[in-house]
Amino acid sequence: MTNAVIENILTRRSVRAFQEKPIDREAIETLLQCATHAPSAMNRQTWHFSAVLNPEKIQKLAAAMGKALGSPNYNLYRPAALIIPSNETGLIKTWDNACALENIFLAAHSMGIASVWINQGSDTCNDPGVRAVLTELGVPEDHMVYGMAALGYAAAEPKDVEKKYPVTIIE
């Protein structure tokens, strides 16, 4: 059985090389709307989303994260845009942000926008240099970053990769 939603899920791939082409604000606003329609624990919706469209500010964050990671060439794959979900500390909040990110990735794919999950935000969020940049980008001081969506137009067609299928069906 297939339909447009299933086809979108099955064809989405992570992209780690982007064109130097901006994403228009209307598309970003649509992605943010999709993020806020993700499930959240008990529908509390305690998240916050910061969208960064300025390449220099994205690279400022990348430089701070690279310094914290000991990786001076870290660049977040040089995306055209970055959406940073954040939330209060806690396991359930992590899952809420994961659901929001998945909505962003699937909606972006349906719009012809490529994406990749950036997970180093959780590793570097509390580094003072990274925290200063995150605060500058609108991430609340009491929030953790559990993942980020790097977005842009793919520099090349993403490769189709074989997916594992570890499934058990019991009737």
Short mmCIF file of C-alpha atoms in Angstrom, two decimals:
data_model
loop_
_atom_site.label_atom_id
_atom_site.label_comp_id
_atom_site.label_asym_id
_atom_site.label_seq_id
_atom_site.Cartn_x
_atom_site.Cartn_y
_atom_site.Cartn_z
CA MET A 1 0.00 0.00 0.00
CA THR A 2 1.38 3.43 -0.87
CA ASN A 3 0.26 7.03 -0.96
CA ALA A 4 1.98 10.43 -1.02
CA VAL A 5 2.74 10.42 2.72
CA ILE A 6 4.25 6.94 2.66
CA GLU A 7 6.22 7.73 -0.49
CA ASN A 8 7.60 10.86 1.20
CA ILE A 9 8.70 8.84 4.24
CA LEU A 10 10.30 6.09 2.15
CA THR A 11 12.23 8.46 -0.14
CA ARG A 12 13.61 10.99 2.36
CA ARG A 13 17.40 10.84 2.77
CA SER A 14 19.88 12.86 4.82
CA VAL A 15 21.96 15.31 2.80
CA ARG A 16 25.32 16.61 3.97
CA ALA A 17 26.23 18.97 1.10
CA PHE A 18 24.09 21.97 0.26
CA GLN A 19 23.97 24.58 -2.50
CA GLU A 20 24.60 28.21 -1.57
CA LYS A 21 20.94 29.04 -2.18
CA PRO A 22 18.69 30.53 0.49
CA ILE A 23 15.38 29.05 1.57
CA ASP A 24 12.58 31.59 1.52
CA ARG A 25 11.06 32.68 4.80
CA GLU A 26 7.60 31.35 3.88
CA ALA A 27 9.00 27.82 3.52
CA ILE A 28 10.73 28.12 6.92
CA GLU A 29 7.51 29.33 8.52
CA THR A 30 5.69 26.31 7.06
CA LEU A 31 8.36 23.99 8.50
CA LEU A 32 8.02 25.67 11.91
CA GLN A 33 4.26 25.22 11.76
CA CYS A 34 4.77 21.53 10.98
CA ALA A 35 7.17 21.25 13.94
CA THR A 36 4.61 22.69 16.34
CA HIS A 37 2.06 20.12 15.18
CA ALA A 38 4.24 17.22 16.33
CA PRO A 39 3.12 15.13 19.29
CA SER A 40 4.32 16.26 22.70
CA ALA A 41 3.99 14.56 26.07
CA MET A 42 0.51 15.29 27.43
CA ASN A 43 0.32 18.03 24.77
CA ARG A 44 2.37 20.33 27.02
CA GLN A 45 4.26 21.83 24.05
CA THR A 46 7.09 23.12 26.24
CA TRP A 47 9.45 23.47 23.29
CA HIS A 48 10.89 26.54 21.59
CA PHE A 49 12.09 26.79 17.99
CA SER A 50 14.82 29.13 16.75
CA ALA A 51 15.17 29.43 12.98
CA VAL A 52 18.44 30.87 11.68
CA LEU A 53 18.52 31.99 8.05
CA ASN A 54 21.74 34.00 8.17
CA PRO A 55 24.73 31.91 6.97
CA GLU A 56 27.22 33.96 9.01
CA LYS A 57 25.27 33.34 12.22
CA ILE A 58 25.02 29.63 11.40
CA GLN A 59 28.78 29.49 10.92
CA LYS A 60 29.31 31.43 14.16
CA LEU A 61 27.43 28.64 15.96
CA ALA A 62 29.37 26.02 14.00
CA ALA A 63 32.68 27.61 15.04
CA ALA A 64 31.66 27.65 18.71
CA MET A 65 30.53 24.02 18.51
CA GLY A 66 33.71 23.05 16.67
CA LYS A 67 35.81 24.63 19.39
CA ALA A 68 33.84 22.76 22.08
CA LEU A 69 34.19 19.50 20.15
CA GLY A 70 37.89 20.00 19.41
CA SER A 71 37.07 19.99 15.69
CA PRO A 72 38.20 23.32 14.20
CA ASN A 73 36.75 22.62 10.72
CA TYR A 74 33.26 21.81 11.99
CA ASN A 75 30.71 23.63 9.80
CA LEU A 76 27.25 22.01 10.30
CA TYR A 77 27.50 21.10 6.56
CA ARG A 78 27.01 24.79 5.67
CA PRO A 79 23.22 24.73 5.42
CA ALA A 80 21.09 27.58 4.09
CA ALA A 81 19.00 27.46 7.26
CA LEU A 82 19.09 25.89 10.68
CA ILE A 83 16.09 25.13 12.89
CA ILE A 84 17.03 24.62 16.53
CA PRO A 85 14.36 23.01 18.68
CA SER A 86 15.02 23.33 22.39
CA ASN A 87 13.26 22.32 25.53
CA GLU A 88 13.55 22.07 29.26
CA THR A 89 15.79 19.26 30.47
CA GLY A 90 14.26 15.78 30.64
CA LEU A 91 13.86 12.55 28.72
CA ILE A 92 10.27 13.21 27.64
CA LYS A 93 11.32 16.62 26.33
CA THR A 94 13.99 14.89 24.22
CA TRP A 95 11.32 12.75 22.60
CA ASP A 96 9.10 15.78 21.98
CA ASN A 97 11.93 17.47 20.11
CA ALA A 98 12.65 14.29 18.14
CA CYS A 99 9.02 14.20 16.97
CA ALA A 100 9.21 17.87 15.97
CA LEU A 101 12.44 17.28 14.04
CA GLU A 102 10.89 14.35 12.17
CA ASN A 103 7.99 16.58 11.13
CA ILE A 104 10.49 19.17 9.91
CA PHE A 105 12.48 16.60 7.91
CA LEU A 106 9.43 15.04 6.27
CA ALA A 107 7.79 18.38 5.47
CA ALA A 108 11.08 19.73 4.07
CA HIS A 109 11.45 16.68 1.82
CA SER A 110 7.91 17.15 0.52
CA MET A 111 8.88 20.75 -0.39
CA GLY A 112 12.09 19.77 -2.21
CA ILE A 113 14.29 20.96 0.66
CA ALA A 114 17.08 18.65 1.82
CA SER A 115 17.95 18.11 5.47
CA VAL A 116 20.18 16.38 7.95
CA TRP A 117 19.89 15.86 11.71
CA ILE A 118 22.67 17.56 13.69
CA ASN A 119 23.06 15.86 17.06
CA GLN A 120 26.14 17.63 18.44
CA GLY A 121 23.93 20.30 19.96
CA SER A 122 23.23 18.14 22.98
CA ASP A 123 26.96 17.48 23.46
CA THR A 124 27.94 21.14 23.29
CA CYS A 125 24.86 23.00 24.53
CA ASN A 126 26.29 23.71 27.97
CA ASP A 127 29.71 24.84 26.75
CA PRO A 128 29.88 28.56 27.66
CA GLY A 129 30.90 29.62 24.14
CA VAL A 130 28.17 27.59 22.49
CA ARG A 131 25.58 28.68 25.06
CA ALA A 132 26.41 32.34 24.37
CA VAL A 133 25.74 31.89 20.65
CA LEU A 134 22.59 29.83 21.27
CA THR A 135 21.27 32.59 23.53
CA GLU A 136 22.07 35.14 20.83
CA LEU A 137 20.03 32.98 18.41
CA GLY A 138 16.98 32.98 20.69
CA VAL A 139 17.37 29.67 22.50
CA PRO A 140 16.08 30.20 26.07
CA GLU A 141 18.80 30.02 28.73
CA ASP A 142 17.04 27.18 30.60
CA HIS A 143 16.61 25.02 27.49
CA MET A 144 18.69 22.16 26.15
CA VAL A 145 19.25 21.58 22.46
CA TYR A 146 18.68 17.91 21.68
CA GLY A 147 19.10 18.07 17.91
CA MET A 148 18.98 20.52 15.03
CA ALA A 149 17.72 20.49 11.46
CA ALA A 150 20.25 21.65 8.89
CA LEU A 151 18.31 22.61 5.77
CA GLY A 152 19.10 23.59 2.20
CA TYR A 153 18.97 22.49 -1.39
CA ALA A 154 21.00 19.37 -2.09
CA ALA A 155 24.30 19.91 -3.90
CA ALA A 156 23.84 16.45 -5.47
CA GLU A 157 21.14 13.81 -5.63
CA PRO A 158 21.23 11.86 -2.35
CA LYS A 159 22.24 8.23 -2.64
CA ASP A 160 19.61 5.61 -2.03
CA VAL A 161 20.82 3.43 0.82
CA GLU A 162 19.60 0.00 1.79
CA LYS A 163 17.63 0.12 5.00
CA LYS A 164 17.72 -2.58 7.65
CA TYR A 165 14.39 -4.19 8.38
CA PRO A 166 14.58 -5.75 11.88
CA VAL A 167 10.88 -6.41 12.27
CA THR A 168 8.87 -9.11 14.00
CA ILE A 169 5.18 -9.52 13.28
CA ILE A 170 3.22 -11.78 15.63
CA GLU A 171 -0.31 -12.83 14.76
#
